[in-house]
Amino acid sequence: MLDLLIVNATYPDFGNYRTGNNNSGASFKKANLGIKDGKIDYIGGSEPDAASIFNAEGLIVSPGFIDIHMHEERFLTEGKTYYAAKCMLEMGVTTAVGGNCGTQRQPIDVFKGVLKELGGSPVNYMMQSGYNFFRTEMGVGHHETTSSEQRIILRDKVMNEIEEGACGISFGIEYDPAMSFDEMLFAVSRLEDPNYIVSAHYRDECHKNTDEVDEMIRFSAAIKPKFQISHLSSGAAFGRMKECLNHINSAMEIDRGLNYDTYPYNAFSTFIGSAVFEDGCLDTWGVDYDSIMLTSEPYKNIYCDEKIFKDARENHPSMLAVAFVMNEDDIRDAIINPNGMVASDGIMASGSGHPRIAGTFPRVLGKYVREEKALPLIDALRKMTLEPAERMNLHNKGRILEGCDADITIFNPNTIIDNADFSHLEAPEGIVRVYIGGELAMDNGMTVNDRLGRFIPYQGKN
């Protein structure tokens, strides 16, 4: 007997896309889906006996969304509470990848220990090792170059995290501007397996040219692991997106290890004390202080003036700030490009943050797919499920096939939309059910079980 039978399921069949053929015959199919022992056990027209039945008529039964770029909880400084993962689950994410932008928030053994202590997490987690995290831990300044001895120590530290199960290494070049191309090459020089993933937050935004994106394309070509350009939206949405996409698309025809992720908002968010907000940033963006909103007390939801901006940088450097400086047309171009994946870059501090942490995937499906018809639904789902699953070597996730993990997100395509804004991280509409490992995690916006997720170590060539 099945544990669950989902009847009248309309689901995406991505065909042979794994071969790299964009014209893979992807289409939506209708069938009944049977779940047993955490796996998809049956797909067909019959109705086998099941302990539970759910009627998905009028809904889309999708593989669970996979967020390849987000920022995990800070257990050491904010307590053993799930903020980010809770938001992930509410918007249909079943697996999330943390440790991005070089900003790993605690050692992976600590992170795994908390998940074990709490009996699981709201979503499955994978982790990259954040290079900047260890650079800062060693006391290397943002504008300070590393010595040969320091580079050896840093490489050993990130490789220790690889031994703990990290799926790769991430860099935040803009956060430590003195970090050189050669320093990064040395840091990843022991990653021989091409299935690891290396990612990087660009050196600077592409305002005058595409140099920053081109640097990452060169880096991808110089290393053995896969390479991910992080949040292209906030790196090139200043009038240079089409040019950057042309460069990336051309490079990907030669370098299949290269790709990018992007989020659907025209404002970015990071810590107010970071190098991103150093002198000259406002002139570069062509804005004034009032284009920067702060997200925590004593300046929660306050737009800056010069005094507030300087006080926040000096006295509250770990406060998240939101910068409204990006071009909406560029955001759209990055999302609808045939290459690239949807990811949230979701980040929180003390329960506050950018709405992308709570609305990214529903926003793409509601705004760009349904309302603007800028992207076919099946392509959007591919960018949220199959693509990141293949990228992370999660070959039992990201597709509806017999034998695959029953990580499933069921949503209403006619109502799904984000509700979060820059003041309140409200849950989205239209996410009907979320299953993780075949067990019900969320039902119509109500959390049923927020301990079904586990830590997934690097999957290698599986």
Short mmCIF file of C-alpha atoms in Angstrom, two decimals:
data_model
loop_
_atom_site.label_atom_id
_atom_site.label_comp_id
_atom_site.label_asym_id
_atom_site.label_seq_id
_atom_site.Cartn_x
_atom_site.Cartn_y
_atom_site.Cartn_z
CA MET A 1 0.00 0.00 0.00
CA LEU A 2 1.17 3.50 -0.85
CA ASP A 3 1.65 6.07 1.89
CA LEU A 4 0.11 8.78 -0.28
CA LEU A 5 -1.63 8.99 -3.65
CA ILE A 6 -1.83 12.38 -5.35
CA VAL A 7 -4.63 12.12 -7.90
CA ASN A 8 -5.17 14.38 -10.93
CA ALA A 9 -1.61 15.67 -10.72
CA THR A 10 -0.35 17.99 -13.44
CA TYR A 11 3.43 17.81 -13.24
CA PRO A 12 6.45 18.94 -15.31
CA ASP A 13 8.28 16.31 -17.32
CA PHE A 14 11.63 17.82 -18.29
CA GLY A 15 12.34 15.18 -20.91
CA ASN A 16 16.01 14.67 -21.70
CA TYR A 17 17.14 18.10 -20.53
CA ARG A 18 19.94 16.52 -18.51
CA THR A 19 21.76 15.98 -21.81
CA GLY A 20 22.07 19.76 -22.13
CA ASN A 21 19.53 19.95 -24.95
CA ASN A 22 17.27 22.98 -24.43
CA ASN A 23 14.82 21.53 -26.97
CA SER A 24 14.32 18.43 -24.86
CA GLY A 25 10.60 17.90 -25.34
CA ALA A 26 9.73 19.18 -21.87
CA SER A 27 5.99 19.29 -21.23
CA PHE A 28 3.34 19.02 -18.56
CA LYS A 29 1.74 15.63 -18.02
CA LYS A 30 -1.24 14.47 -16.02
CA ALA A 31 -1.25 11.33 -13.89
CA ASN A 32 -1.72 9.98 -10.41
CA LEU A 33 1.45 9.98 -8.30
CA GLY A 34 2.09 7.43 -5.57
CA ILE A 35 4.47 8.02 -2.66
CA LYS A 36 5.96 5.27 -0.51
CA ASP A 37 8.86 5.25 1.95
CA GLY A 38 9.89 8.78 0.97
CA LYS A 39 10.10 8.05 -2.75
CA ILE A 40 7.91 8.50 -5.80
CA ASP A 41 6.78 4.92 -6.22
CA TYR A 42 4.07 5.11 -8.89
CA ILE A 43 3.13 7.31 -11.85
CA GLY A 44 0.11 6.31 -13.91
CA GLY A 45 -3.61 6.33 -14.51
CA SER A 46 -4.68 3.81 -11.88
CA GLU A 47 -5.52 4.43 -8.25
CA PRO A 48 -3.51 1.97 -6.14
CA ASP A 49 -4.46 1.57 -2.49
CA ALA A 50 -3.03 4.36 -0.34
CA ALA A 51 -3.19 5.36 3.28
CA SER A 52 -3.94 8.95 2.22
CA ILE A 53 -5.26 10.59 -0.95
CA PHE A 54 -4.86 14.20 -2.06
CA ASN A 55 -6.73 15.61 -5.05
CA ALA A 56 -4.48 18.01 -6.99
CA GLU A 57 -7.02 18.95 -9.65
CA GLY A 58 -6.26 22.45 -10.97
CA LEU A 59 -2.89 22.56 -9.21
CA ILE A 60 0.71 22.05 -10.30
CA VAL A 61 2.61 19.23 -8.63
CA SER A 62 6.24 20.29 -8.87
CA PRO A 63 9.49 18.90 -7.58
CA GLY A 64 10.33 20.83 -4.43
CA PHE A 65 12.07 24.10 -5.20
CA ILE A 66 15.84 24.09 -4.65
CA ASP A 67 17.43 27.37 -3.60
CA ILE A 68 21.02 27.14 -4.78
CA HIS A 69 21.97 30.47 -3.22
CA MET A 70 20.80 31.58 0.23
CA HIS A 71 22.30 32.41 3.60
CA GLU A 72 21.76 30.10 6.52
CA GLU A 73 20.98 30.93 10.15
CA ARG A 74 23.56 32.40 12.53
CA PHE A 75 23.17 29.93 15.40
CA LEU A 76 26.18 31.22 17.35
CA THR A 77 24.97 34.81 17.60
CA GLU A 78 21.18 34.63 17.18
CA GLY A 79 20.33 31.39 18.99
CA LYS A 80 19.19 27.99 17.82
CA THR A 81 16.15 29.24 15.97
CA TYR A 82 15.20 28.75 12.34
CA TYR A 83 14.50 32.08 10.67
CA ALA A 84 15.71 31.61 7.11
CA ALA A 85 14.71 27.94 6.76
CA LYS A 86 11.18 28.72 7.96
CA CYS A 87 10.81 31.27 5.16
CA MET A 88 12.29 28.78 2.71
CA LEU A 89 9.64 26.19 3.54
CA GLU A 90 6.80 28.69 3.34
CA MET A 91 7.69 29.55 -0.27
CA GLY A 92 7.97 25.93 -1.38
CA VAL A 93 11.71 25.33 -1.02
CA THR A 94 12.63 21.82 0.11
CA THR A 95 16.44 22.03 -0.24
CA ALA A 96 18.61 25.12 0.32
CA VAL A 97 22.32 25.77 -0.21
CA GLY A 98 23.97 28.06 2.35
CA GLY A 99 27.49 29.35 2.86
CA ASN A 100 27.35 31.61 -0.20
CA CYS A 101 29.24 34.85 -0.94
CA GLY A 102 32.12 33.74 1.25
CA THR A 103 29.93 34.40 4.30
CA GLN A 104 29.66 31.00 5.96
CA ARG A 105 28.07 31.89 9.29
CA GLN A 106 29.55 29.18 11.53
CA PRO A 107 31.78 26.14 11.09
CA ILE A 108 29.94 23.31 9.38
CA ASP A 109 30.42 20.92 12.30
CA VAL A 110 28.61 23.48 14.50
CA PHE A 111 25.84 23.86 11.93
CA LYS A 112 25.38 20.10 11.63
CA GLY A 113 25.42 19.75 15.40
CA VAL A 114 22.58 22.23 15.85
CA LEU A 115 20.47 20.53 13.17
CA LYS A 116 21.01 17.21 14.96
CA GLU A 117 20.26 18.73 18.36
CA LEU A 118 17.02 20.28 17.07
CA GLY A 119 15.95 17.03 15.45
CA GLY A 120 16.11 18.28 11.87
CA SER A 121 15.29 21.53 10.10
CA PRO A 122 12.41 22.97 8.07
CA VAL A 123 14.26 22.18 4.80
CA ASN A 124 17.19 20.10 3.65
CA TYR A 125 20.47 21.99 3.83
CA MET A 126 23.69 21.82 1.85
CA MET A 127 26.63 24.08 2.64
CA GLN A 128 29.52 25.69 0.86
CA SER A 129 32.64 26.72 2.73
CA GLY A 130 32.85 30.51 2.85
CA TYR A 131 36.41 31.68 2.20
CA ASN A 132 35.87 35.23 3.52
CA PHE A 133 34.61 33.78 6.81
CA PHE A 134 38.04 32.32 7.49
CA ARG A 135 39.87 35.31 6.05
CA THR A 136 38.13 37.49 8.62
CA GLU A 137 38.66 34.93 11.38
CA MET A 138 42.40 35.15 10.71
CA GLY A 139 42.29 38.94 11.06
CA VAL A 140 43.08 39.70 7.41
CA GLY A 141 41.71 43.16 6.58
CA HIS A 142 39.29 43.75 3.73
CA HIS A 143 41.91 45.74 1.82
CA GLU A 144 44.84 43.57 2.93
CA THR A 145 46.57 41.05 0.69
CA THR A 146 47.41 37.64 2.07
CA SER A 147 50.91 36.23 2.46
CA SER A 148 51.92 32.83 1.12
CA GLU A 149 51.76 31.42 4.63
CA GLN A 150 48.27 32.81 5.21
CA ARG A 151 47.01 31.37 1.94
CA ILE A 152 48.18 27.90 2.96
CA ILE A 153 46.37 28.19 6.29
CA LEU A 154 43.22 29.49 4.60
CA ARG A 155 43.23 26.67 2.07
CA ASP A 156 43.61 24.15 4.88
CA LYS A 157 40.64 25.71 6.70
CA VAL A 158 38.28 25.53 3.72
CA MET A 159 39.45 22.00 2.94
CA ASN A 160 38.64 21.01 6.51
CA GLU A 161 35.09 22.17 5.78
CA ILE A 162 35.11 20.06 2.62
CA GLU A 163 35.94 17.09 4.85
CA GLU A 164 32.91 18.03 6.98
CA GLY A 165 30.66 17.68 3.94
CA ALA A 166 30.79 21.07 2.21
CA CYS A 167 29.78 20.88 -1.45
CA GLY A 168 32.33 23.49 -2.50
CA ILE A 169 33.86 26.88 -1.74
CA SER A 170 32.38 30.36 -2.06
CA PHE A 171 34.00 33.79 -2.36
CA GLY A 172 32.73 37.29 -1.69
CA ILE A 173 35.25 39.26 -3.74
CA GLU A 174 33.54 42.62 -3.24
CA TYR A 175 33.62 42.19 0.53
CA ASP A 176 37.40 41.70 0.54
CA PRO A 177 38.56 43.78 -2.47
CA ALA A 178 42.21 42.87 -1.93
CA MET A 179 41.42 39.23 -2.66
CA SER A 180 43.23 38.49 -5.91
CA PHE A 181 42.48 36.09 -8.73
CA ASP A 182 45.56 34.08 -7.77
CA GLU A 183 44.50 33.92 -4.12
CA MET A 184 41.20 32.37 -5.15
CA LEU A 185 42.89 29.93 -7.52
CA PHE A 186 45.17 28.77 -4.72
CA ALA A 187 42.19 28.33 -2.36
CA VAL A 188 40.47 25.86 -4.72
CA SER A 189 43.60 24.16 -6.01
CA ARG A 190 42.93 20.96 -4.06
CA LEU A 191 39.40 20.50 -5.41
CA GLU A 192 40.11 17.91 -8.07
CA ASP A 193 36.61 16.51 -8.44
CA PRO A 194 34.74 18.51 -11.12
CA ASN A 195 31.44 17.89 -9.33
CA TYR A 196 32.30 20.32 -6.54
CA ILE A 197 30.89 23.79 -6.97
CA VAL A 198 32.72 27.08 -6.54
CA SER A 199 30.76 30.32 -6.47
CA ALA A 200 31.65 33.99 -6.26
CA HIS A 201 30.05 37.30 -5.46
CA TYR A 202 31.61 39.62 -8.08
CA ARG A 203 34.41 42.12 -7.44
CA ASP A 204 32.16 45.10 -8.22
CA GLU A 205 28.92 45.89 -10.03
CA CYS A 206 29.08 46.17 -13.81
CA HIS A 207 28.44 49.88 -14.33
CA LYS A 208 30.85 50.92 -17.06
CA ASN A 209 31.75 47.56 -18.63
CA THR A 210 31.54 43.80 -18.09
CA ASP A 211 35.00 43.38 -16.52
CA GLU A 212 33.69 41.88 -13.27
CA VAL A 213 31.63 39.21 -15.04
CA ASP A 214 34.48 38.54 -17.45
CA GLU A 215 36.81 37.94 -14.52
CA MET A 216 34.51 35.23 -13.23
CA ILE A 217 34.22 33.66 -16.66
CA ARG A 218 38.03 33.46 -16.76
CA PHE A 219 38.09 31.99 -13.27
CA SER A 220 35.60 29.30 -14.25
CA ALA A 221 37.77 28.33 -17.21
CA ALA A 222 40.83 28.05 -14.96
CA ILE A 223 39.45 25.62 -12.35
CA LYS A 224 38.23 22.01 -12.35
CA PRO A 225 35.00 22.35 -10.31
CA LYS A 226 31.79 23.87 -11.58
CA PHE A 227 31.55 27.63 -11.17
CA GLN A 228 28.51 29.70 -10.24
CA ILE A 229 28.27 33.47 -10.76
CA SER A 230 26.32 34.57 -7.70
CA HIS A 231 23.19 36.75 -7.91
CA LEU A 232 23.82 38.17 -11.37
CA SER A 233 20.79 40.41 -10.77
CA SER A 234 22.62 42.61 -8.29
CA GLY A 235 25.86 42.50 -10.27
CA ALA A 236 24.71 43.61 -13.69
CA ALA A 237 21.26 45.21 -13.35
CA PHE A 238 22.65 48.70 -13.97
CA GLY A 239 22.09 48.76 -17.72
CA ARG A 240 24.71 46.09 -18.54
CA MET A 241 22.63 42.92 -18.20
CA LYS A 242 22.19 42.09 -21.90
CA GLU A 243 25.90 42.53 -22.50
CA CYS A 244 26.80 40.38 -19.50
CA LEU A 245 24.35 37.68 -20.53
CA ASN A 246 25.83 37.60 -24.03
CA HIS A 247 29.27 37.02 -22.54
CA ILE A 248 28.00 34.33 -20.17
CA ASN A 249 25.92 32.51 -22.78
CA SER A 250 28.85 32.45 -25.21
CA ALA A 251 31.22 31.18 -22.53
CA MET A 252 28.76 28.46 -21.47
CA GLU A 253 28.83 26.99 -24.97
CA ILE A 254 32.48 26.12 -24.30
CA ASP A 255 32.55 25.84 -20.49
CA ARG A 256 29.65 23.67 -19.32
CA GLY A 257 30.79 24.10 -15.73
CA LEU A 258 29.78 27.76 -15.80
CA ASN A 259 26.36 29.12 -14.84
CA TYR A 260 24.71 31.81 -12.72
CA ASP A 261 21.82 32.42 -10.33
CA THR A 262 19.56 35.44 -10.05
CA TYR A 263 16.70 36.81 -7.95
CA PRO A 264 13.58 38.79 -9.00
CA TYR A 265 13.93 42.07 -7.10
CA ASN A 266 15.40 45.43 -8.13
CA ALA A 267 17.05 46.09 -4.78
CA PHE A 268 19.93 44.23 -3.15
CA SER A 269 20.69 43.66 0.52
CA THR A 270 23.86 43.19 2.52
CA PHE A 271 25.45 44.37 5.77
CA ILE A 272 25.72 48.14 6.12
CA GLY A 273 29.27 47.81 7.47
CA SER A 274 30.56 45.93 4.43
CA ALA A 275 32.90 47.30 1.78
CA VAL A 276 29.92 47.57 -0.57
CA PHE A 277 28.91 50.80 1.18
CA GLU A 278 32.33 52.45 1.27
CA ASP A 279 32.90 56.04 0.12
CA GLY A 280 31.82 56.67 -3.44
CA CYS A 281 29.15 53.97 -3.63
CA LEU A 282 26.27 56.48 -3.87
CA ASP A 283 27.96 58.36 -6.69
CA THR A 284 28.52 55.09 -8.52
CA TRP A 285 24.86 54.17 -8.22
CA GLY A 286 23.68 57.70 -8.98
CA VAL A 287 21.51 57.87 -5.86
CA ASP A 288 21.40 59.67 -2.52
CA TYR A 289 21.32 58.32 1.03
CA ASP A 290 17.54 57.97 0.94
CA SER A 291 17.86 55.04 -1.49
CA ILE A 292 19.29 52.97 1.39
CA MET A 293 16.82 51.43 3.87
CA LEU A 294 17.92 49.85 7.15
CA THR A 295 16.20 46.78 8.55
CA SER A 296 16.88 46.57 12.30
CA GLU A 297 16.48 48.70 15.40
CA PRO A 298 17.20 51.48 16.09
CA TYR A 299 16.65 52.16 12.37
CA LYS A 300 14.19 49.44 11.39
CA ASN A 301 12.50 50.37 8.07
CA ILE A 302 14.18 53.78 8.14
CA TYR A 303 15.60 55.31 4.97
CA CYS A 304 19.00 56.86 5.51
CA ASP A 305 20.22 60.39 5.59
CA GLU A 306 23.94 61.08 5.87
CA LYS A 307 23.92 61.03 9.68
CA ILE A 308 21.99 57.76 9.97
CA PHE A 309 24.07 56.12 7.24
CA LYS A 310 27.36 56.97 8.96
CA ASP A 311 26.10 55.99 12.40
CA ALA A 312 24.85 52.65 11.13
CA ARG A 313 28.15 51.86 9.42
CA GLU A 314 30.14 52.77 12.51
CA ASN A 315 27.95 51.45 15.31
CA HIS A 316 25.71 48.81 13.70
CA PRO A 317 27.87 47.23 10.95
CA SER A 318 26.02 43.88 11.11
CA MET A 319 22.68 45.51 10.33
CA LEU A 320 21.24 44.55 6.96
CA ALA A 321 20.63 47.40 4.53
CA VAL A 322 18.56 47.39 1.34
CA ALA A 323 19.75 49.45 -1.63
CA PHE A 324 17.14 50.44 -4.21
CA VAL A 325 19.50 50.94 -7.12
CA MET A 326 18.78 48.32 -9.79
CA ASN A 327 17.05 48.24 -13.20
CA GLU A 328 13.82 46.20 -13.47
CA ASP A 329 14.28 45.41 -17.17
CA ASP A 330 17.70 43.95 -16.40
CA ILE A 331 16.22 41.84 -13.60
CA ARG A 332 13.69 40.40 -16.05
CA ASP A 333 16.34 39.68 -18.68
CA ALA A 334 18.41 37.66 -16.22
CA ILE A 335 15.38 35.58 -15.22
CA ILE A 336 14.06 34.79 -18.70
CA ASN A 337 17.45 34.00 -20.25
CA PRO A 338 17.58 30.31 -21.26
CA ASN A 339 20.58 29.80 -18.96
CA GLY A 340 20.67 30.63 -15.26
CA MET A 341 18.80 29.50 -12.17
CA VAL A 342 16.35 31.22 -9.86
CA ALA A 343 17.73 31.67 -6.34
CA SER A 344 16.81 33.93 -3.44
CA ASP A 345 20.15 35.13 -2.06
CA GLY A 346 17.92 35.22 1.00
CA ILE A 347 19.57 36.68 4.07
CA MET A 348 18.25 37.58 7.51
CA ALA A 349 19.56 39.22 10.65
CA SER A 350 17.59 39.03 13.89
CA GLY A 351 14.48 37.95 12.00
CA SER A 352 14.55 40.84 9.51
CA GLY A 353 15.70 41.01 5.93
CA HIS A 354 15.06 41.50 2.24
CA PRO A 355 11.70 40.11 0.96
CA ARG A 356 13.55 37.77 -1.39
CA ILE A 357 14.02 35.43 1.61
CA ALA A 358 10.25 34.95 1.71
CA GLY A 359 9.01 35.57 -1.81
CA THR A 360 11.50 34.74 -4.56
CA PHE A 361 9.99 31.60 -6.07
CA PRO A 362 6.31 32.63 -5.83
CA ARG A 363 7.24 36.04 -7.27
CA VAL A 364 8.81 34.50 -10.37
CA LEU A 365 5.80 32.21 -10.88
CA GLY A 366 3.25 34.95 -10.23
CA LYS A 367 4.84 38.06 -11.71
CA TYR A 368 7.04 36.87 -14.56
CA VAL A 369 5.17 33.70 -15.57
CA ARG A 370 1.46 34.41 -14.99
CA GLU A 371 1.16 38.19 -15.08
CA GLU A 372 3.82 39.24 -17.57
CA LYS A 373 4.02 35.99 -19.52
CA ALA A 374 7.75 36.69 -19.88
CA LEU A 375 8.74 33.09 -19.14
CA PRO A 376 6.94 29.77 -19.77
CA LEU A 377 5.93 27.99 -16.58
CA ILE A 378 7.88 24.85 -17.39
CA ASP A 379 11.07 26.86 -17.97
CA ALA A 380 10.62 28.68 -14.67
CA LEU A 381 10.19 25.37 -12.85
CA ARG A 382 13.25 23.92 -14.56
CA LYS A 383 15.29 26.87 -13.26
CA MET A 384 13.96 26.19 -9.73
CA THR A 385 14.17 22.41 -9.61
CA LEU A 386 16.01 20.31 -12.20
CA GLU A 387 18.82 22.78 -12.92
CA PRO A 388 19.93 23.31 -9.31
CA ALA A 389 19.43 19.61 -8.54
CA GLU A 390 21.77 18.61 -11.36
CA ARG A 391 24.17 21.38 -10.38
CA MET A 392 24.41 20.01 -6.85
CA ASN A 393 24.57 16.35 -7.97
CA LEU A 394 21.17 15.70 -6.38
CA HIS A 395 20.10 13.27 -9.05
CA ASN A 396 17.21 11.91 -6.96
CA LYS A 397 15.71 15.37 -6.61
CA GLY A 398 14.46 18.03 -9.00
CA ARG A 399 12.19 15.84 -11.12
CA ILE A 400 8.98 13.79 -10.89
CA LEU A 401 10.15 10.28 -11.74
CA GLU A 402 9.67 6.89 -10.13
CA GLY A 403 12.49 6.29 -7.65
CA CYS A 404 13.15 9.98 -7.01
CA ASP A 405 12.84 11.56 -3.59
CA ALA A 406 9.32 12.69 -2.78
CA ASP A 407 10.26 16.32 -2.16
CA ILE A 408 7.20 17.93 -3.70
CA THR A 409 5.70 21.41 -3.82
CA ILE A 410 2.06 21.73 -4.89
CA PHE A 411 0.89 25.20 -5.86
CA ASN A 412 -2.01 27.01 -7.52
CA PRO A 413 -0.70 28.61 -10.74
CA ASN A 414 -3.65 31.03 -10.78
CA THR A 415 -2.98 32.54 -7.36
CA ILE A 416 0.67 32.05 -6.48
CA ILE A 417 2.40 35.35 -5.68
CA ASP A 418 4.77 36.85 -3.13
CA ASN A 419 3.38 38.89 -0.22
CA ALA A 420 6.63 39.91 1.48
CA ASP A 421 7.76 43.51 1.23
CA PHE A 422 10.63 45.51 2.67
CA SER A 423 8.76 46.02 5.94
CA HIS A 424 7.18 42.63 6.59
CA LEU A 425 8.28 39.14 5.56
CA GLU A 426 4.80 37.77 4.99
CA ALA A 427 4.37 34.29 3.57
CA PRO A 428 3.31 33.99 -0.08
CA GLU A 429 -0.06 32.96 -1.46
CA GLY A 430 -0.72 29.89 -3.55
CA ILE A 431 1.61 27.31 -1.99
CA VAL A 432 -0.89 24.57 -1.21
CA ARG A 433 1.25 21.74 0.12
CA VAL A 434 4.93 20.91 0.62
CA TYR A 435 6.23 17.39 1.16
CA ILE A 436 9.79 16.53 2.20
CA GLY A 437 10.77 12.90 1.92
CA GLY A 438 7.13 12.02 1.32
CA GLU A 439 5.95 13.54 4.60
CA LEU A 440 3.71 16.58 4.81
CA ALA A 441 5.71 19.63 5.92
CA MET A 442 3.27 22.44 5.13
CA ASP A 443 -0.45 22.54 4.34
CA ASN A 444 -2.10 25.73 3.01
CA GLY A 445 0.38 28.02 4.72
CA MET A 446 0.33 26.15 8.02
CA THR A 447 3.50 24.36 9.09
CA VAL A 448 2.75 20.72 9.88
CA ASN A 449 6.29 19.46 10.51
CA ASP A 450 9.37 21.69 10.47
CA ARG A 451 11.91 18.98 11.30
CA LEU A 452 11.85 16.90 8.12
CA GLY A 453 14.96 18.47 6.62
CA ARG A 454 18.47 17.13 7.13
CA PHE A 455 22.03 18.10 6.29
CA ILE A 456 23.05 16.73 2.90
CA PRO A 457 26.82 16.34 2.51
CA TYR A 458 28.58 16.68 -0.82
CA GLN A 459 27.13 14.12 -3.20
CA GLY A 460 30.14 13.53 -5.42
CA LYS A 461 29.50 11.60 -8.59
CA ASN A 462 26.33 9.88 -7.36
#
